[in-house]
Coordinates of C-alpha atoms and ligand atoms in Angstrom, one line a residue:
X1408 CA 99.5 -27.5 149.8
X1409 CA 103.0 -26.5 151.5
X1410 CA 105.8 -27.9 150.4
X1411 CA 107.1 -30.9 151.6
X1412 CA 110.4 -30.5 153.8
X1413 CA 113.3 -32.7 152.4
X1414 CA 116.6 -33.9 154.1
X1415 CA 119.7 -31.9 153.2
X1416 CA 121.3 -33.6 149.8
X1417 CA 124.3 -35.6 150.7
X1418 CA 122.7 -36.4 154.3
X1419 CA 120.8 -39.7 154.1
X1420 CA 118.2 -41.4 156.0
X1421 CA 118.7 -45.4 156.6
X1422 CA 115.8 -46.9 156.6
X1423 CA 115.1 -50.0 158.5
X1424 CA 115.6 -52.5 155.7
X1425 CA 119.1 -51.2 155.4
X1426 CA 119.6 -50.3 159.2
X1427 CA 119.3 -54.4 160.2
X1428 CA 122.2 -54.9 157.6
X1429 CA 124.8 -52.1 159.5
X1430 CA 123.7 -53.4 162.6
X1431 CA 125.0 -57.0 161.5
X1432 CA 127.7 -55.4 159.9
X1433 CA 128.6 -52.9 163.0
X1434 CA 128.6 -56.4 165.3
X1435 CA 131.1 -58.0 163.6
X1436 CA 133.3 -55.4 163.3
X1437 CA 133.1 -54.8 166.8
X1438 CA 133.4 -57.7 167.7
X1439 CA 136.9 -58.0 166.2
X1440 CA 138.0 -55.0 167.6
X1441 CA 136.9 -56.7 171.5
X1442 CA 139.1 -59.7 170.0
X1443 CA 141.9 -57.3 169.7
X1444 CA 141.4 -55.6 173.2
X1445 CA 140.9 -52.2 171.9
X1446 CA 137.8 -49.4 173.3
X1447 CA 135.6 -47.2 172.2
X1448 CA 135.9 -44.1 172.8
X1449 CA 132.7 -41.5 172.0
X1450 CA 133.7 -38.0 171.0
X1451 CA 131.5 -34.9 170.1
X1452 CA 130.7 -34.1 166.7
X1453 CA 131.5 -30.1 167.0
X1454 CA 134.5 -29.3 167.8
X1455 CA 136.4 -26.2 167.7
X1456 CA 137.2 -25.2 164.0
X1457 CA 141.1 -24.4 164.8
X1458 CA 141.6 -27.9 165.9
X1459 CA 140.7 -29.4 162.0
X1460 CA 143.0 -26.6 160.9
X1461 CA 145.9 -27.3 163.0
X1462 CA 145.5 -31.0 163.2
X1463 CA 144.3 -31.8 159.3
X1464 CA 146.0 -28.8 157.7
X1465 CA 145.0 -25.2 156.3
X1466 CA 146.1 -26.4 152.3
X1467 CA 144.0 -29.7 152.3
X1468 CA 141.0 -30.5 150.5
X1469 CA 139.0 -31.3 153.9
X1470 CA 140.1 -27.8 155.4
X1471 CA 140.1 -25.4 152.7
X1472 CA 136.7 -26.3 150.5
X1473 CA 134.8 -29.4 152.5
X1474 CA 134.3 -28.1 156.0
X1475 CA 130.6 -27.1 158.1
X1476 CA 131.9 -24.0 159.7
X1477 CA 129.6 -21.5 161.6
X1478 CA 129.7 -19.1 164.8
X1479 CA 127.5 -20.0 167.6
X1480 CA 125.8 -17.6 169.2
X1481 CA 129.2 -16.8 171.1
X1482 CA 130.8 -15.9 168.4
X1483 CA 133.4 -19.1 168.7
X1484 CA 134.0 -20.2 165.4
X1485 CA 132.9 -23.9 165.5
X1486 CA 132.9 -27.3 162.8
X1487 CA 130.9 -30.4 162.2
X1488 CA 133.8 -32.5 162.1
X1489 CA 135.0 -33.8 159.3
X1490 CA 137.0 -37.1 160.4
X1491 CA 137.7 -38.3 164.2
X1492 CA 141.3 -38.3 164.5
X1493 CA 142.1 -34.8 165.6
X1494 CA 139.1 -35.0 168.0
X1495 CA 140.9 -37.9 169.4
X1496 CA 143.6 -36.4 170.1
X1497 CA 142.0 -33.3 171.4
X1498 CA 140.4 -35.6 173.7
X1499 CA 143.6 -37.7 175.0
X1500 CA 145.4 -34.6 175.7
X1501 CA 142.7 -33.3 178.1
X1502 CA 142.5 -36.4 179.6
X1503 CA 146.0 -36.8 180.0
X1504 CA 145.3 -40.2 178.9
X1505 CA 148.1 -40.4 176.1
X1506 CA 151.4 -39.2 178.1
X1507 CA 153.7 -42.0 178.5
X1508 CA 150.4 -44.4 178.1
X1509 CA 149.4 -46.9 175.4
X1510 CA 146.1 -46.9 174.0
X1511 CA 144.2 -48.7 171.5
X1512 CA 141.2 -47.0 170.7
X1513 CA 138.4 -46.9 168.0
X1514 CA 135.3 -44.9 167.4
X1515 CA 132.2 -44.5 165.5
X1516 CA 130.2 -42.3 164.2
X1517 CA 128.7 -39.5 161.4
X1518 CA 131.8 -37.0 159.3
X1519 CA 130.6 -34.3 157.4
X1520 CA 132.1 -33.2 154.7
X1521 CA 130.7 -30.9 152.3
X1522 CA 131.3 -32.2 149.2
X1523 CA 129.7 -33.1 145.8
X1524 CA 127.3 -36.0 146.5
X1525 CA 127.9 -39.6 144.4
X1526 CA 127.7 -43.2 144.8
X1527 CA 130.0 -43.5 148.0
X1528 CA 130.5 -39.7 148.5
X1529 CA 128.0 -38.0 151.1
X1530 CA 128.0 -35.0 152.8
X1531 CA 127.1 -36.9 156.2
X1532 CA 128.4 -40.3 156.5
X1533 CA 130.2 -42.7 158.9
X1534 CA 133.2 -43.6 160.1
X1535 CA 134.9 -46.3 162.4
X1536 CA 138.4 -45.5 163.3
X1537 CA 141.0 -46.7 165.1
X1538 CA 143.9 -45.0 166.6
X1539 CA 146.8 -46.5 168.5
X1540 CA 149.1 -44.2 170.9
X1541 CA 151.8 -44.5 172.4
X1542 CA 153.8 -47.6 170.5
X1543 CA 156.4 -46.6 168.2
X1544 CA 157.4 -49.5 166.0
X1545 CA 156.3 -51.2 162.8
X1546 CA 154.7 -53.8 164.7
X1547 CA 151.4 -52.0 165.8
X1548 CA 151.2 -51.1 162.5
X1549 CA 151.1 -54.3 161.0
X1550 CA 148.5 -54.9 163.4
X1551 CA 146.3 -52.3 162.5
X1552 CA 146.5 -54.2 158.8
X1553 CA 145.8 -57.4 160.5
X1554 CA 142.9 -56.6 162.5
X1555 CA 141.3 -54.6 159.0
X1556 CA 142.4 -58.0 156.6
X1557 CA 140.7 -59.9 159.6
X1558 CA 137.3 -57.6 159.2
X1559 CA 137.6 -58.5 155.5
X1560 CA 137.3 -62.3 156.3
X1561 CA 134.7 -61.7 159.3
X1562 CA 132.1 -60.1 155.8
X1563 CA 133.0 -62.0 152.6
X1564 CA 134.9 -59.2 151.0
X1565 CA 138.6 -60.1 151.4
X1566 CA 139.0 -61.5 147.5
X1567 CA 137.6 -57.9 146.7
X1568 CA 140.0 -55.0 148.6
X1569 CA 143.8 -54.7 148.3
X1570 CA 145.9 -53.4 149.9
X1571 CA 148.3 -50.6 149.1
X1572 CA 151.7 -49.4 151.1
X1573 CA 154.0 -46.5 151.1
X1574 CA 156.4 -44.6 153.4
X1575 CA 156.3 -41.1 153.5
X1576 CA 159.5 -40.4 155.7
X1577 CA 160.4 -38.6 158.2
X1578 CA 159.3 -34.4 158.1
X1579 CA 162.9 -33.7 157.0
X1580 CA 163.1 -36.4 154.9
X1581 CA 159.3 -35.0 153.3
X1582 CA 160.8 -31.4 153.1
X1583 CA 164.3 -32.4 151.0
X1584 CA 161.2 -34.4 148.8
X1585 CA 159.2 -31.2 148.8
X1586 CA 162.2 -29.2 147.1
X1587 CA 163.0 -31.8 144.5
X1588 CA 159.5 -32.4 143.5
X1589 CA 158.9 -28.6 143.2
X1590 CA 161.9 -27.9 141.0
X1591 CA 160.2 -30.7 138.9
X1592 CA 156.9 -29.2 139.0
X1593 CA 158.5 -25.9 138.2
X1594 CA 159.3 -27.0 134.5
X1595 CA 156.2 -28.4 133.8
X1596 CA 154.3 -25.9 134.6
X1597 CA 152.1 -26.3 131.3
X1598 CA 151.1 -29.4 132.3
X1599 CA 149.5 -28.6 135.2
X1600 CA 146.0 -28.3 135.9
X1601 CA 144.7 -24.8 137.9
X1602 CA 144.5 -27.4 141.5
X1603 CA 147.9 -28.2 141.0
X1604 CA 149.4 -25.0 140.3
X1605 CA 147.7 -23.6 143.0
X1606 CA 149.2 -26.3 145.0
X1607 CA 152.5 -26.6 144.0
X1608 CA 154.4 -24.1 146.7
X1609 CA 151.6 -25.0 148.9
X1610 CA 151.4 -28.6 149.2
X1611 CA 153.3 -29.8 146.8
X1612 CA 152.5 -33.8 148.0
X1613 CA 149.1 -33.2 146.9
X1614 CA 150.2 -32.6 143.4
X1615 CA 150.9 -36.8 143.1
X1616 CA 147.5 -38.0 144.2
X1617 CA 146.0 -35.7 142.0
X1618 CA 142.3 -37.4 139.5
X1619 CA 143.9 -35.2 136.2
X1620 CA 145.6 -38.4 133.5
X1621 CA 147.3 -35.8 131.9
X1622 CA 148.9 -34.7 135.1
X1623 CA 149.4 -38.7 136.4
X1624 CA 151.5 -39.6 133.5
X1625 CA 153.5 -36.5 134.2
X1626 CA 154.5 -37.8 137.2
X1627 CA 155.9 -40.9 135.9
X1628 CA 159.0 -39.0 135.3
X1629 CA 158.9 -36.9 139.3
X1630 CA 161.9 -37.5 141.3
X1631 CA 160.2 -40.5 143.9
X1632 CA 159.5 -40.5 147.3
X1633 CA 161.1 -43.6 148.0
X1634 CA 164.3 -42.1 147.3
X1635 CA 164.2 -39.8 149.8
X1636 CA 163.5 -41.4 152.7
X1637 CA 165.8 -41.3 155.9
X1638 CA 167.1 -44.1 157.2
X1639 CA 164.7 -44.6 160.2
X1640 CA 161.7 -44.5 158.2
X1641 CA 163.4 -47.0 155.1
X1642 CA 163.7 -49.6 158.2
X1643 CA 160.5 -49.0 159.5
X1644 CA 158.7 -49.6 156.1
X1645 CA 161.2 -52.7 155.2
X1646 CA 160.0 -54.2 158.8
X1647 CA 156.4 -53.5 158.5
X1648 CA 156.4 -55.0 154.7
X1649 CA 158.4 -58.4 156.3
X1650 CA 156.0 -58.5 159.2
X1651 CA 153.0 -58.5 156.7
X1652 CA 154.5 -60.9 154.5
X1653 CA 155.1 -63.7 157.2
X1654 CA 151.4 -62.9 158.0
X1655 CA 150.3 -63.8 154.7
X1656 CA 149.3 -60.0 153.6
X1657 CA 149.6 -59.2 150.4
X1658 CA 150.4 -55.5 149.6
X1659 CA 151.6 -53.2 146.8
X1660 CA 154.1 -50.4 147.4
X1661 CA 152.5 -47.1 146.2
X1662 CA 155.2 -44.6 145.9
X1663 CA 152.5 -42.2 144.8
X1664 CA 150.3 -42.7 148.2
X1665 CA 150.6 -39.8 149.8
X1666 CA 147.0 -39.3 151.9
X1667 CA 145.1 -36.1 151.7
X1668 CA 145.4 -35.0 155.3
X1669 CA 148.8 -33.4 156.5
X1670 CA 149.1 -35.0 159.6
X1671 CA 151.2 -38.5 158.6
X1672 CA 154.3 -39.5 158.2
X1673 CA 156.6 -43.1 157.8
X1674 CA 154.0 -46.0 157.4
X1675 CA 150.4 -44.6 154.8
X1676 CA 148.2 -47.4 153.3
X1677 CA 144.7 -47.6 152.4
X1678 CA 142.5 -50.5 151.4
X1679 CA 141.2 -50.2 147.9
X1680 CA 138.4 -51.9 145.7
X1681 CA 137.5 -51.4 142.3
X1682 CA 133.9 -52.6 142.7
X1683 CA 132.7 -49.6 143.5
X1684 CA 133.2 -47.5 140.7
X1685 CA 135.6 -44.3 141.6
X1686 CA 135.0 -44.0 145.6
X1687 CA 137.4 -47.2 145.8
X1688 CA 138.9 -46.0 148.8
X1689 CA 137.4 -48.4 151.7
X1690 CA 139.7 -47.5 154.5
X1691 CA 142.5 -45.2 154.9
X1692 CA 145.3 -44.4 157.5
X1693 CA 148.8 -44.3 158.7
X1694 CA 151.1 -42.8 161.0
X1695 CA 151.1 -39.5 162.4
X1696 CA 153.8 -39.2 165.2
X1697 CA 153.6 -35.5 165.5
X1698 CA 150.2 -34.9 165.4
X1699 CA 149.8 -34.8 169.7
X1700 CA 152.5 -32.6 170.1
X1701 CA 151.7 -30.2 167.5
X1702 CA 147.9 -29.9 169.2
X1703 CA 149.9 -29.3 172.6
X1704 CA 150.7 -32.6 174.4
X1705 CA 153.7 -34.3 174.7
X1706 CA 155.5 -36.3 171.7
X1707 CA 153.4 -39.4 171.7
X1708 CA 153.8 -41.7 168.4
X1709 CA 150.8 -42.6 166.8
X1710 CA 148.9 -45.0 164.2
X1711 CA 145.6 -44.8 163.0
X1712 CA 143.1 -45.3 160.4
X1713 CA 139.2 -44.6 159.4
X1714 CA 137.1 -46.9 157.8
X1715 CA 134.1 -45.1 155.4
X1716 CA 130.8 -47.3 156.3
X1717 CA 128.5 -46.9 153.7
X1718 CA 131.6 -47.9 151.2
X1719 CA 131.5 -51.0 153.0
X1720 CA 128.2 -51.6 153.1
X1721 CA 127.6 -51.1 149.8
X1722 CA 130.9 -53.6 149.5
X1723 CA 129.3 -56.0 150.9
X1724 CA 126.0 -55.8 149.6
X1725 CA 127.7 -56.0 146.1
X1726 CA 130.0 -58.7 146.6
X1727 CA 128.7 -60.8 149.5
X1728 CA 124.8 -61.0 149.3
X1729 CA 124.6 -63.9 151.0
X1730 CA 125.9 -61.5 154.0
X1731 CA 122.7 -60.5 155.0
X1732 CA 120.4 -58.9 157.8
X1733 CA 119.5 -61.8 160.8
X1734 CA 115.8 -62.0 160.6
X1735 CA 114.1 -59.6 162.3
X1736 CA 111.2 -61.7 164.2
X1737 CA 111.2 -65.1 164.5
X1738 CA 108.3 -65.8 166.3
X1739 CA 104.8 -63.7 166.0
X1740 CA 101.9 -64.4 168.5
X1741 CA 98.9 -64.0 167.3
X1742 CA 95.5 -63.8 169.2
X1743 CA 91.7 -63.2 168.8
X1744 CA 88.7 -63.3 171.0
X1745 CA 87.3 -62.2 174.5
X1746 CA 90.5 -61.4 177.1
X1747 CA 93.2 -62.3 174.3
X1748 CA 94.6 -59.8 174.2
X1749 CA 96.1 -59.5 177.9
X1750 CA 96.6 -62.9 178.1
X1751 CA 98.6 -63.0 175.1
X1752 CA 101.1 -59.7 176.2
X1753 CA 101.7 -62.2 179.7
X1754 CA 102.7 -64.8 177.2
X1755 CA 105.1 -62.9 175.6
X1756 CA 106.3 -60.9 178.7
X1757 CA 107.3 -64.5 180.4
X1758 CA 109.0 -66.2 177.2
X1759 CA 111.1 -63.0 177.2
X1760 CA 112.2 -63.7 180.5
X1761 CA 112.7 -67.7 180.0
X1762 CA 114.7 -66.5 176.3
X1763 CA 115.9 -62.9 176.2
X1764 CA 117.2 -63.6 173.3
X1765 CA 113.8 -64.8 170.9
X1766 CA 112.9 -62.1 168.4
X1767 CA 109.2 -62.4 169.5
X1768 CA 106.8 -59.7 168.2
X1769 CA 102.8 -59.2 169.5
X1770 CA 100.4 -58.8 167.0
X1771 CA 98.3 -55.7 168.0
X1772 CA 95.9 -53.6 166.3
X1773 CA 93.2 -56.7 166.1
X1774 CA 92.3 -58.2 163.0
X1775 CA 90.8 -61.8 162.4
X1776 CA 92.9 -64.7 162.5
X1777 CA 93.4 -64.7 158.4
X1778 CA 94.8 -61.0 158.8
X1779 CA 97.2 -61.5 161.6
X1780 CA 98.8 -64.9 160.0
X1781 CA 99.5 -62.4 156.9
X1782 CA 100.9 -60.1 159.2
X1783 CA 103.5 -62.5 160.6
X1784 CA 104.3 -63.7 157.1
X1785 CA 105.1 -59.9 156.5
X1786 CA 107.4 -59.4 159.1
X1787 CA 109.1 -62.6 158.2
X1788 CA 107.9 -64.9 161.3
X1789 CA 109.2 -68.8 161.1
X1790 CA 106.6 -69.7 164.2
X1791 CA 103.2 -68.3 165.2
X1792 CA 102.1 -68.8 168.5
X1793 CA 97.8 -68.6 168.8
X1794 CA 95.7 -68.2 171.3
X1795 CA 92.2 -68.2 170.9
X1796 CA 89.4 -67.9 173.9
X1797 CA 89.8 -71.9 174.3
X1798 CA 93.3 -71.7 174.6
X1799 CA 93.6 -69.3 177.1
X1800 CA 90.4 -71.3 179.5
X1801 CA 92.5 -74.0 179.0
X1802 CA 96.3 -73.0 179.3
X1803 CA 96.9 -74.1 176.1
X1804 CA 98.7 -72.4 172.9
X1805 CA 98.6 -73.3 169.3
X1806 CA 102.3 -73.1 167.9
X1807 CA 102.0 -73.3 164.1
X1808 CA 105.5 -73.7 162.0
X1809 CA 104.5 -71.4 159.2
X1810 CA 106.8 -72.8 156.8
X1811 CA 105.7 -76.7 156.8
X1812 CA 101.9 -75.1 157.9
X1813 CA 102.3 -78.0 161.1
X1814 CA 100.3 -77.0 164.4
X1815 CA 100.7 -78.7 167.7
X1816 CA 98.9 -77.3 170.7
X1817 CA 101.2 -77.5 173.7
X1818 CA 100.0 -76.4 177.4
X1819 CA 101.7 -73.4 178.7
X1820 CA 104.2 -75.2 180.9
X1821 CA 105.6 -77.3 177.8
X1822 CA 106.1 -74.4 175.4
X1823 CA 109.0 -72.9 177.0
X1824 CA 110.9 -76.3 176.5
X1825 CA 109.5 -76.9 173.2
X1826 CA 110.3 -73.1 172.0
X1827 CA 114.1 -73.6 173.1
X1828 CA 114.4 -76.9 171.0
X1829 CA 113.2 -75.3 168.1
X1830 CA 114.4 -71.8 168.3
X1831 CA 117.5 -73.6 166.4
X1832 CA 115.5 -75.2 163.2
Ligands
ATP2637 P1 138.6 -39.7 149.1 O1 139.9 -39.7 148.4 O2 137.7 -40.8 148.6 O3 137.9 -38.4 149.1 P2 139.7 -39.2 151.7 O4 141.2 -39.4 151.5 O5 139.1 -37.8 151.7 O6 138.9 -40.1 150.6 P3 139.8 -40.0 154.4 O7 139.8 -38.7 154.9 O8 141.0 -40.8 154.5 O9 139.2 -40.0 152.9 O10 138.6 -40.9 155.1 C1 138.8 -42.3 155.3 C2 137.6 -43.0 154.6 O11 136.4 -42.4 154.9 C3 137.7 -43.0 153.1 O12 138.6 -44.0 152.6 C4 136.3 -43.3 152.7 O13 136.0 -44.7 152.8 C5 135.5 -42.6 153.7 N1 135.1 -41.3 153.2 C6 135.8 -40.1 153.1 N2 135.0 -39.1 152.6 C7 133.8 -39.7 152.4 C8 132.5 -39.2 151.9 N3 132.4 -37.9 151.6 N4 131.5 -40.0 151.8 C9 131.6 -41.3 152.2 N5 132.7 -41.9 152.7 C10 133.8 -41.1 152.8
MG2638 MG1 138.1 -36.7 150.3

């Protein structure tokens, strides 16, 4: 027999048990992001690989080992991309929608990043981000924390993420850092793991948010950050901590946060658990106010940040189970006998017009009554609606509540009525 064809490892399938839980999940976080007055926007998922190199960085995980590159049959050197940000930006410039505009936008959709596969790590999964243009000051930031706390709420998992703060200054402010921490680095070379050293003239930033213990507690004696920071970015990271406070956000000030895309400066954060195991990371982002210009558009400050999906799925399915799918049919309409069959699809075609929004499904296939009652059991049906050869010569239906095993037989006319009253039980 030939072999079976599998999916590539790291690139999953959902299935429709899980897909009725994103869905309910997906709604709610949209619907937050309508409550805040920010739009989609819907990019493509190839891009040009020079843009994830200029945008994200040559020396960064994503860019140097995680990347889908290929040619196309041009020749063009093209990526899956691995996050949405520089695509977004890509796409503002071209449609000279960021230039002395404001925009709040968000998108969502599959990242690819090749990379080992684990509980919460995938090589195709999904992100929703948002990225604000155009507004400068702390306050947009604090929003962006707001809106993410408020998603927290919305799904039952705000006692389970928390989040953390830091301020990586201003580019000059960075490069003064760089040169301290290096000179640091430099006598300590013993210490360091092969990533690091490799790393150190490189990107030296990197160095702080590196996994190795030995390397972590190093770094407790590293010149800080903190101490480096220009004035600018100090006030913009004192305002954006007081504006989260009088909101009632907690936070912790990470001076080891450093992100592992090159693109931000001033305000990083990200929004960590530890209920699920390593991959605590839920949602990640910060500033990058020189990220347009350096793709070619005009100096536009920015704020953004991405949101990994199946982390907070599996979030929520570990920590809110009562958070679950909506039920997928509510009512299933069963019928059996001569002409049935036709009169039972009219049925169902004019209760989806009287309420579009019943989740009505048709029994089809046949099958005696016995089968199709455990057919709407299976599929999770509160109400069966039957119609048998009487029934339809005499415009009546049966409407059985499947739960208390109760039947009434209604005539046509007085189902509609009867189905919106109960539609609520
Ligand atoms: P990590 O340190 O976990 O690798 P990252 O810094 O590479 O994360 P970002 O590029 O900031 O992650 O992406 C934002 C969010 O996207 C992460 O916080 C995470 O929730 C999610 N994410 C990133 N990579 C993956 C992946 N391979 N599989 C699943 N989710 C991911
Ligand atoms: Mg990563």
């Amino acid at each position: 027999m030939a072999k079976n064809i599998q999916a590539i490892r790291g690139m999953n399938d959902y299935l429709p048990a899980e897909t009725a839980l994103w869905q309910r999940i997906e709604d709610s976080l949209k619907k937050v992001l309508r409550s805040y007055g920010y739009s989609e926007i819907r990019l493509p998922i190839v891009e040009q690989t020079p843009l994830f190199k200029r945008a994200i960085g040559e020396v960064t995980d994503v860019v140097e080992k995680e990347m889908y590159t290929f040619d196309d049959r041009n020749g063009d050197s093209l990526s899956l991309r691995p996050e949405g940000t520089a695509g977004c930006v890509r796409a503002g410039i071209e449609h000279g929608i960021l230039y002395n505009q404001e925009q709040r936008l968000w998108y969502m959709g599959p990242m690819f990043r090749h990379e080992r596969p684990q509980k919460g790590r995938y090589r195709q999964f999904h992100q929703l981000g948002c990225e604000v243009f155009g507004l400068q000051g702390p306050d947009i930031d604090a929003e962006l924390i707001l809106l993410s706390a408020r998603w927290w709420r919305e799904l039952g998992i705000a006692e389970h993420v928390a989040l953390e703060l830091n301020s990586i200054g201003s580019l000059e402010a960075r490069a003064r850092y760089r040169d301290a921490l290096i000179a640091f680095l430099e006598q300590h070379k013993d210490q360091l793991d092969e990533d690091c050293l490799r790393r150190m003239y490189t990107n030296p930033l990197r160095v702080l948010d590196s996994k190795n213990a030995q390397v972590q507690a190093l770094l407790n004696d590293a010149p800080v950050l903190t101490d480096y920071l220009d004035d600018e970015s100090r006030q913009h990271f004192e305002q954006l901590g007081e504006l989260l406070t009088q909101a009632g956000i907690p936070f912790t000030v990470n001076p080891r946060l450093v992100r592992g895309l090159d693109y931000y400066n001033r305000t990083v954060f990200e929004w960590v658990t530890t209920s699920l195991g390593s991959q605590g990371t839920v949602c990640a982002g910060g500033r990058y106010d020189g990220m347009v210009e350096q793709l070619g558009g005009h100096a536009t400050p920015a704020v953004g940040f991405a949101m990994g999906l199946e982390r907070l799925v599996l979030l929520v399915q570990s920590v809110n189970p009562d958070f679950t799918a909506l039920p997928g049919v509510e009512v299933y309409l069963i019928s059996s006998g001569v002409g049935t069959q036709s009169a039972a699809m009219q049925l169902a075609e004019t209760l989806r017009d009287a309420l579009p929004e019943l989740k009505l499904m048709t029994n089809y296939g046949g099958g005696n009554f016995k089968k199709q009652f455990a057919r709407a059991d299976k599929w999770g049906a509160r109400i069966a609606l039957v119609l048998g050869e009487n029934e339809v010569a005499s415009g009546q239906v049966v409407v059985k509540n499947l739960s208390s095993g109760e039947q009434v037989t209604y005539s046509m006319s007085v189902l509609l009525h009867s189905l919106a009253c109960k539609k609520g039980v």
